[in-house]
C-alpha cells in the first residue's frame, strides 16, 4: 500500500514537472514595435522568409537584442508578453512615464523570436543604442502583437515576459480592443508566388519535441 502511494506521488510529481517544461518565471522588460512597412517582418535574421498568418504565432513575432543573455539559439523560441504599468528609462537614461498606458496588465500575447535587434547598427545607430544594448531586457514586437497590449502612439511600453512552449495559448489572450483600429495590410503585400502555409520555415521549430501540440496549419483556429 505504502509503495503504491509512493509511486502515485512520484508519478504526479513527474507529471507536474513535465507540464511546466518550457515555462520560465516572469521577468521585467520593455518593448517597442516594428513592421510598419508591412514587409520587414518577413526579412528577419532567423531567415524564415515569408511568414504565414495562419502558422504558429502568425505575425505575432519579436526581435531580441543580440546582447541579451538568451540571444544564443533564440530563433524559433516563444515568449509570452503582457503590458506592465510602470515607468522606466531608455538606454540613454531618459525617464519615460508609462504607468497608465496598458489596456490591462493581465492579458498576454505569445510571440515567436524571428529576428534580432542589434546593439550596433550603423543605419539606425541612435535608436538601436537606445533600446537594444541591454541596459534593460528589450523585445521589439511586431506591430500586430504590440497593438494588442497598448496603443502604438506610446512607442515603447514596460512589459512582463516569460519563456513558453509555442503551443501555449494564454488564459487571457490579448486582443485588439473593439474600439481600436487594427493595422491594415496593404493590398499589394502578398505571399510570394506559389507560396502556401506548408512552406513556412517556422514549421520545423513548431513540430520539435518541445512543441508537439504546436499551432501548425492543421491546428490553427
PDB file of C-alpha atoms in Angstrom:
ATOM      1  CA  UNK A   1       0.000   0.000   0.000  1.00  0.00           C
ATOM      2  CA  UNK A   2       2.739   2.435   1.018  1.00  0.00           C
ATOM      3  CA  UNK A   3       4.641   1.588  -2.140  1.00  0.00           C
ATOM      4  CA  UNK A   4       1.560   2.294  -4.277  1.00  0.00           C
ATOM      5  CA  UNK A   5       1.085   5.688  -2.619  1.00  0.00           C
ATOM      6  CA  UNK A   6       4.762   6.487  -3.156  1.00  0.00           C
ATOM      7  CA  UNK A   7       4.598   5.529  -6.843  1.00  0.00           C
ATOM      8  CA  UNK A   8       1.450   7.619  -7.299  1.00  0.00           C
ATOM      9  CA  UNK A   9       3.089  10.645  -5.676  1.00  0.00           C
ATOM     10  CA  UNK A  10       6.160  10.198  -7.854  1.00  0.00           C
ATOM     11  CA  UNK A  11       4.002   9.969 -10.979  1.00  0.00           C
ATOM     12  CA  UNK A  12       2.169  13.152 -10.033  1.00  0.00           C
ATOM     13  CA  UNK A  13       5.466  14.919  -9.390  1.00  0.00           C
ATOM     14  CA  UNK A  14       6.852  13.888 -12.770  1.00  0.00           C
ATOM     15  CA  UNK A  15       3.592  14.846 -14.477  1.00  0.00           C
ATOM     16  CA  UNK A  16       3.668  18.282 -12.836  1.00  0.00           C
ATOM     17  CA  UNK A  17       7.272  18.853 -13.871  1.00  0.00           C
ATOM     18  CA  UNK A  18       6.510  17.804 -17.438  1.00  0.00           C
ATOM     19  CA  UNK A  19       3.540  20.159 -17.542  1.00  0.00           C
ATOM     20  CA  UNK A  20       5.861  23.037 -16.653  1.00  0.00           C
ATOM     21  CA  UNK A  21       8.552  22.119 -19.172  1.00  0.00           C
ATOM     22  CA  UNK A  22       9.386  25.079 -21.358  1.00  0.00           C
ATOM     23  CA  UNK A  23       7.925  27.683 -18.974  1.00  0.00           C
ATOM     24  CA  UNK A  24      10.191  30.154 -17.196  1.00  0.00           C
ATOM     25  CA  UNK A  25       9.477  32.606 -14.380  1.00  0.00           C
ATOM     26  CA  UNK A  26       8.098  36.031 -15.253  1.00  0.00           C
ATOM     27  CA  UNK A  27      10.695  38.772 -15.767  1.00  0.00           C
ATOM     28  CA  UNK A  28      10.514  42.524 -16.367  1.00  0.00           C
ATOM     29  CA  UNK A  29      11.465  44.245 -19.599  1.00  0.00           C
ATOM     30  CA  UNK A  30      10.257  46.764 -22.129  1.00  0.00           C
ATOM     31  CA  UNK A  31       9.023  46.579 -25.703  1.00  0.00           C
ATOM     32  CA  UNK A  32       8.964  48.687 -28.835  1.00  0.00           C
ATOM     33  CA  UNK A  33       7.411  47.685 -32.164  1.00  0.00           C
ATOM     34  CA  UNK A  34       8.377  47.318 -35.809  1.00  0.00           C
ATOM     35  CA  UNK A  35       6.793  46.175 -39.056  1.00  0.00           C
ATOM     36  CA  UNK A  36       5.078  49.392 -40.057  1.00  0.00           C
ATOM     37  CA  UNK A  37       6.300  48.873 -43.618  1.00  0.00           C
ATOM     38  CA  UNK A  38       4.417  45.540 -43.569  1.00  0.00           C
ATOM     39  CA  UNK A  39       7.320  43.665 -45.127  1.00  0.00           C
ATOM     40  CA  UNK A  40      10.416  43.683 -42.929  1.00  0.00           C
ATOM     41  CA  UNK A  41       8.843  41.134 -40.578  1.00  0.00           C
ATOM     42  CA  UNK A  42       9.489  38.678 -43.435  1.00  0.00           C
ATOM     43  CA  UNK A  43      13.176  39.602 -43.597  1.00  0.00           C
ATOM     44  CA  UNK A  44      14.237  38.611 -40.087  1.00  0.00           C
ATOM     45  CA  UNK A  45      17.738  37.443 -39.221  1.00  0.00           C
ATOM     46  CA  UNK A  46      16.410  33.948 -38.434  1.00  0.00           C
ATOM     47  CA  UNK A  47      15.901  33.625 -42.213  1.00  0.00           C
ATOM     48  CA  UNK A  48      12.414  32.174 -42.089  1.00  0.00           C
ATOM     49  CA  UNK A  49      11.409  34.282 -45.066  1.00  0.00           C
ATOM     50  CA  UNK A  50       7.718  34.907 -45.629  1.00  0.00           C
ATOM     51  CA  UNK A  51       5.627  34.199 -42.522  1.00  0.00           C
ATOM     52  CA  UNK A  52       2.118  32.872 -42.975  1.00  0.00           C
ATOM     53  CA  UNK A  53      -0.527  34.469 -40.752  1.00  0.00           C
ATOM     54  CA  UNK A  54      -2.062  31.068 -40.035  1.00  0.00           C
ATOM     55  CA  UNK A  55       1.095  29.248 -38.922  1.00  0.00           C
ATOM     56  CA  UNK A  56       2.312  29.212 -35.333  1.00  0.00           C
ATOM     57  CA  UNK A  57       2.041  32.643 -33.757  1.00  0.00           C
ATOM     58  CA  UNK A  58       1.278  34.144 -37.170  1.00  0.00           C
ATOM     59  CA  UNK A  59       2.518  37.708 -37.360  1.00  0.00           C
ATOM     60  CA  UNK A  60       2.837  37.950 -33.583  1.00  0.00           C
ATOM     61  CA  UNK A  61       6.629  37.823 -33.571  1.00  0.00           C
ATOM     62  CA  UNK A  62       9.578  39.536 -31.913  1.00  0.00           C
ATOM     63  CA  UNK A  63      13.214  40.504 -32.256  1.00  0.00           C
ATOM     64  CA  UNK A  64      15.506  40.345 -29.232  1.00  0.00           C
ATOM     65  CA  UNK A  65      18.763  42.112 -28.548  1.00  0.00           C
ATOM     66  CA  UNK A  66      21.954  40.418 -29.637  1.00  0.00           C
ATOM     67  CA  UNK A  67      23.285  41.431 -26.200  1.00  0.00           C
ATOM     68  CA  UNK A  68      20.529  39.557 -24.305  1.00  0.00           C
ATOM     69  CA  UNK A  69      21.620  36.634 -22.137  1.00  0.00           C
ATOM     70  CA  UNK A  70      19.241  34.306 -24.024  1.00  0.00           C
ATOM     71  CA  UNK A  71      20.019  35.512 -27.538  1.00  0.00           C
ATOM     72  CA  UNK A  72      22.017  32.411 -28.450  1.00  0.00           C
ATOM     73  CA  UNK A  73      19.790  29.874 -30.239  1.00  0.00           C
ATOM     74  CA  UNK A  74      16.725  32.073 -29.674  1.00  0.00           C
ATOM     75  CA  UNK A  75      15.283  31.687 -33.189  1.00  0.00           C
ATOM     76  CA  UNK A  76      12.010  29.793 -33.082  1.00  0.00           C
ATOM     77  CA  UNK A  77      11.601  30.145 -29.306  1.00  0.00           C
ATOM     78  CA  UNK A  78       8.421  31.686 -27.948  1.00  0.00           C
ATOM     79  CA  UNK A  79       7.697  34.209 -25.220  1.00  0.00           C
ATOM     80  CA  UNK A  80       4.513  35.249 -23.506  1.00  0.00           C
ATOM     81  CA  UNK A  81       4.319  39.030 -23.102  1.00  0.00           C
ATOM     82  CA  UNK A  82       1.943  41.267 -21.182  1.00  0.00           C
ATOM     83  CA  UNK A  83       1.921  45.017 -20.672  1.00  0.00           C
ATOM     84  CA  UNK A  84       3.226  46.204 -17.303  1.00  0.00           C
ATOM     85  CA  UNK A  85       2.088  49.582 -15.933  1.00  0.00           C
ATOM     86  CA  UNK A  86       5.463  51.024 -14.974  1.00  0.00           C
ATOM     87  CA  UNK A  87       7.900  53.829 -15.707  1.00  0.00           C
ATOM     88  CA  UNK A  88      11.447  53.127 -16.885  1.00  0.00           C
ATOM     89  CA  UNK A  89      14.475  54.641 -18.606  1.00  0.00           C
ATOM     90  CA  UNK A  90      15.825  54.181 -22.121  1.00  0.00           C
ATOM     91  CA  UNK A  91      19.439  53.340 -22.927  1.00  0.00           C
ATOM     92  CA  UNK A  92      20.431  56.996 -22.625  1.00  0.00           C
ATOM     93  CA  UNK A  93      18.908  57.356 -19.168  1.00  0.00           C
ATOM     94  CA  UNK A  94      15.830  59.307 -20.283  1.00  0.00           C
ATOM     95  CA  UNK A  95      12.928  58.576 -17.942  1.00  0.00           C
ATOM     96  CA  UNK A  96       9.680  57.532 -19.618  1.00  0.00           C
ATOM     97  CA  UNK A  97       6.271  57.714 -17.961  1.00  0.00           C
ATOM     98  CA  UNK A  98       4.298  54.610 -18.948  1.00  0.00           C
ATOM     99  CA  UNK A  99       2.393  53.720 -15.784  1.00  0.00           C
ATOM    100  CA  UNK A 100      -1.064  54.224 -17.300  1.00  0.00           C
ATOM    101  CA  UNK A 101      -0.791  53.191 -20.950  1.00  0.00           C
ATOM    102  CA  UNK A 102      -1.656  49.455 -20.826  1.00  0.00           C
ATOM    103  CA  UNK A 103      -5.038  48.241 -21.994  1.00  0.00           C
ATOM    104  CA  UNK A 104      -4.753  45.971 -18.956  1.00  0.00           C
ATOM    105  CA  UNK A 105      -1.989  44.209 -17.045  1.00  0.00           C
ATOM    106  CA  UNK A 106      -3.235  40.623 -17.254  1.00  0.00           C
ATOM    107  CA  UNK A 107      -3.872  39.866 -20.941  1.00  0.00           C
ATOM    108  CA  UNK A 108      -0.925  38.493 -22.856  1.00  0.00           C
ATOM    109  CA  UNK A 109       0.267  37.618 -26.341  1.00  0.00           C
ATOM    110  CA  UNK A 110       2.613  34.799 -27.374  1.00  0.00           C
ATOM    111  CA  UNK A 111       5.317  35.788 -29.855  1.00  0.00           C
ATOM    112  CA  UNK A 112       7.972  33.788 -31.665  1.00  0.00           C
ATOM    113  CA  UNK A 113      11.518  35.118 -31.989  1.00  0.00           C
ATOM    114  CA  UNK A 114      12.260  35.554 -35.694  1.00  0.00           C
ATOM    115  CA  UNK A 115      14.674  38.488 -35.755  1.00  0.00           C
ATOM    116  CA  UNK A 116      17.467  40.367 -33.983  1.00  0.00           C
ATOM    117  CA  UNK A 117      17.625  43.848 -32.510  1.00  0.00           C
ATOM    118  CA  UNK A 118      21.368  44.538 -32.893  1.00  0.00           C
ATOM    119  CA  UNK A 119      23.047  46.831 -30.381  1.00  0.00           C
ATOM    120  CA  UNK A 120      25.381  48.155 -33.060  1.00  0.00           C
ATOM    121  CA  UNK A 121      23.519  49.018 -36.248  1.00  0.00           C
ATOM    122  CA  UNK A 122      25.075  51.857 -38.279  1.00  0.00           C
ATOM    123  CA  UNK A 123      21.942  52.522 -40.335  1.00  0.00           C
ATOM    124  CA  UNK A 124      19.921  53.275 -37.210  1.00  0.00           C
ATOM    125  CA  UNK A 125      22.563  53.654 -34.536  1.00  0.00           C
ATOM    126  CA  UNK A 126      20.796  56.157 -32.237  1.00  0.00           C
ATOM    127  CA  UNK A 127      17.592  54.148 -31.897  1.00  0.00           C
ATOM    128  CA  UNK A 128      19.286  50.767 -31.624  1.00  0.00           C
ATOM    129  CA  UNK A 129      21.655  52.025 -28.941  1.00  0.00           C
ATOM    130  CA  UNK A 130      18.634  53.488 -27.158  1.00  0.00           C
ATOM    131  CA  UNK A 131      16.845  50.150 -26.904  1.00  0.00           C
ATOM    132  CA  UNK A 132      18.993  47.190 -27.872  1.00  0.00           C
ATOM    133  CA  UNK A 133      22.219  47.429 -25.866  1.00  0.00           C
ATOM    134  CA  UNK A 134      20.963  45.507 -22.843  1.00  0.00           C
ATOM    135  CA  UNK A 135      20.589  48.259 -20.256  1.00  0.00           C
ATOM    136  CA  UNK A 136      17.201  46.545 -19.770  1.00  0.00           C
ATOM    137  CA  UNK A 137      15.785  43.381 -21.302  1.00  0.00           C
ATOM    138  CA  UNK A 138      14.176  44.512 -24.537  1.00  0.00           C
ATOM    139  CA  UNK A 139      11.776  42.996 -27.068  1.00  0.00           C
ATOM    140  CA  UNK A 140      10.982  44.573 -30.408  1.00  0.00           C
ATOM    141  CA  UNK A 141       7.486  43.263 -31.084  1.00  0.00           C
ATOM    142  CA  UNK A 142       5.729  43.210 -34.410  1.00  0.00           C
ATOM    143  CA  UNK A 143       3.180  45.989 -34.602  1.00  0.00           C
ATOM    144  CA  UNK A 144       0.409  43.365 -34.677  1.00  0.00           C
ATOM    145  CA  UNK A 145       1.497  41.957 -31.308  1.00  0.00           C
ATOM    146  CA  UNK A 146       2.207  45.341 -29.715  1.00  0.00           C
ATOM    147  CA  UNK A 147      -1.162  46.874 -30.616  1.00  0.00           C
ATOM    148  CA  UNK A 148      -2.922  44.143 -28.620  1.00  0.00           C
ATOM    149  CA  UNK A 149      -1.225  45.430 -25.463  1.00  0.00           C
ATOM    150  CA  UNK A 150      -1.229  49.222 -25.833  1.00  0.00           C
ATOM    151  CA  UNK A 151      -1.743  51.998 -28.362  1.00  0.00           C
ATOM    152  CA  UNK A 152       1.139  52.361 -30.789  1.00  0.00           C
ATOM    153  CA  UNK A 153       1.290  56.107 -30.131  1.00  0.00           C
ATOM    154  CA  UNK A 154       3.290  55.337 -26.981  1.00  0.00           C
ATOM    155  CA  UNK A 155       6.125  53.792 -28.964  1.00  0.00           C
ATOM    156  CA  UNK A 156       7.531  51.800 -26.049  1.00  0.00           C
ATOM    157  CA  UNK A 157       5.965  50.131 -23.015  1.00  0.00           C
ATOM    158  CA  UNK A 158       7.067  48.226 -19.933  1.00  0.00           C
ATOM    159  CA  UNK A 159       6.349  44.518 -20.157  1.00  0.00           C
ATOM    160  CA  UNK A 160       6.486  41.311 -18.187  1.00  0.00           C
ATOM    161  CA  UNK A 161       7.596  38.282 -20.162  1.00  0.00           C
ATOM    162  CA  UNK A 162       8.401  34.610 -19.778  1.00  0.00           C
ATOM    163  CA  UNK A 163       9.505  31.751 -21.988  1.00  0.00           C
ATOM    164  CA  UNK A 164       6.703  29.403 -23.034  1.00  0.00           C
ATOM    165  CA  UNK A 165       6.290  26.481 -25.429  1.00  0.00           C
ATOM    166  CA  UNK A 166       4.991  27.703 -28.773  1.00  0.00           C
ATOM    167  CA  UNK A 167       1.817  25.624 -28.458  1.00  0.00           C
ATOM    168  CA  UNK A 168       0.769  27.583 -25.375  1.00  0.00           C
ATOM    169  CA  UNK A 169      -2.365  29.735 -25.514  1.00  0.00           C
ATOM    170  CA  UNK A 170      -2.796  32.229 -22.647  1.00  0.00           C
ATOM    171  CA  UNK A 171      -5.890  32.022 -20.485  1.00  0.00           C
ATOM    172  CA  UNK A 172      -6.359  35.762 -21.011  1.00  0.00           C
ATOM    173  CA  UNK A 173      -5.310  36.147 -24.626  1.00  0.00           C
ATOM    174  CA  UNK A 174      -4.692  39.775 -25.571  1.00  0.00           C
ATOM    175  CA  UNK A 175      -6.897  41.050 -28.368  1.00  0.00           C
ATOM    176  CA  UNK A 176      -7.241  44.390 -30.076  1.00  0.00           C
ATOM    177  CA  UNK A 177      -9.916  46.410 -28.217  1.00  0.00           C
ATOM    178  CA  UNK A 178     -13.231  46.656 -30.053  1.00  0.00           C
ATOM    179  CA  UNK A 179     -12.843  50.410 -30.402  1.00  0.00           C
ATOM    180  CA  UNK A 180      -9.306  50.296 -31.809  1.00  0.00           C
ATOM    181  CA  UNK A 181      -8.497  50.046 -35.493  1.00  0.00           C
ATOM    182  CA  UNK A 182      -6.188  47.227 -36.495  1.00  0.00           C
ATOM    183  CA  UNK A 183      -3.128  47.999 -38.561  1.00  0.00           C
ATOM    184  CA  UNK A 184      -4.284  47.290 -42.121  1.00  0.00           C
ATOM    185  CA  UNK A 185      -2.303  45.187 -44.547  1.00  0.00           C
ATOM    186  CA  UNK A 186      -1.925  46.959 -47.916  1.00  0.00           C
ATOM    187  CA  UNK A 187      -3.412  45.038 -50.813  1.00  0.00           C
ATOM    188  CA  UNK A 188      -0.015  44.825 -52.506  1.00  0.00           C
ATOM    189  CA  UNK A 189       1.529  42.836 -49.622  1.00  0.00           C
ATOM    190  CA  UNK A 190       1.127  39.276 -50.819  1.00  0.00           C
ATOM    191  CA  UNK A 191       2.861  35.956 -50.266  1.00  0.00           C
ATOM    192  CA  UNK A 192       5.492  35.029 -52.854  1.00  0.00           C
ATOM    193  CA  UNK A 193       4.105  33.381 -55.950  1.00  0.00           C
ATOM    194  CA  UNK A 194       3.411  29.701 -55.338  1.00  0.00           C
ATOM    195  CA  UNK A 195       3.727  30.011 -51.548  1.00  0.00           C
ATOM    196  CA  UNK A 196       1.441  28.049 -49.236  1.00  0.00           C
ATOM    197  CA  UNK A 197       1.389  27.713 -45.439  1.00  0.00           C
ATOM    198  CA  UNK A 198       3.150  24.350 -45.547  1.00  0.00           C
ATOM    199  CA  UNK A 199       6.215  26.172 -46.882  1.00  0.00           C
ATOM    200  CA  UNK A 200       6.534  28.375 -43.785  1.00  0.00           C
ATOM    201  CA  UNK A 201      10.052  27.714 -42.471  1.00  0.00           C
ATOM    202  CA  UNK A 202       8.904  28.005 -38.857  1.00  0.00           C
ATOM    203  CA  UNK A 203       7.171  24.635 -39.047  1.00  0.00           C
ATOM    204  CA  UNK A 204      10.215  22.543 -38.035  1.00  0.00           C
ATOM    205  CA  UNK A 205      10.533  24.614 -34.827  1.00  0.00           C
ATOM    206  CA  UNK A 206       6.834  24.240 -34.120  1.00  0.00           C
ATOM    207  CA  UNK A 207       6.947  20.497 -34.633  1.00  0.00           C
ATOM    208  CA  UNK A 208      10.027  19.951 -32.441  1.00  0.00           C
ATOM    209  CA  UNK A 209       9.905  17.698 -29.404  1.00  0.00           C
ATOM    210  CA  UNK A 210       9.061  20.644 -27.150  1.00  0.00           C
ATOM    211  CA  UNK A 211       6.153  21.728 -29.315  1.00  0.00           C
ATOM    212  CA  UNK A 212       4.221  18.561 -30.087  1.00  0.00           C
ATOM    213  CA  UNK A 213       0.960  20.479 -29.736  1.00  0.00           C
ATOM    214  CA  UNK A 214       2.220  23.343 -31.903  1.00  0.00           C
ATOM    215  CA  UNK A 215      -0.092  25.689 -33.732  1.00  0.00           C
ATOM    216  CA  UNK A 216       0.706  24.170 -37.095  1.00  0.00           C
ATOM    217  CA  UNK A 217      -1.668  24.758 -40.037  1.00  0.00           C
ATOM    218  CA  UNK A 218      -3.896  21.847 -39.049  1.00  0.00           C
ATOM    219  CA  UNK A 219      -4.414  23.160 -35.534  1.00  0.00           C
ATOM    220  CA  UNK A 220      -4.755  26.894 -36.041  1.00  0.00           C
ATOM    221  CA  UNK A 221      -8.155  28.257 -35.091  1.00  0.00           C
TER     222      UNK A 221
END
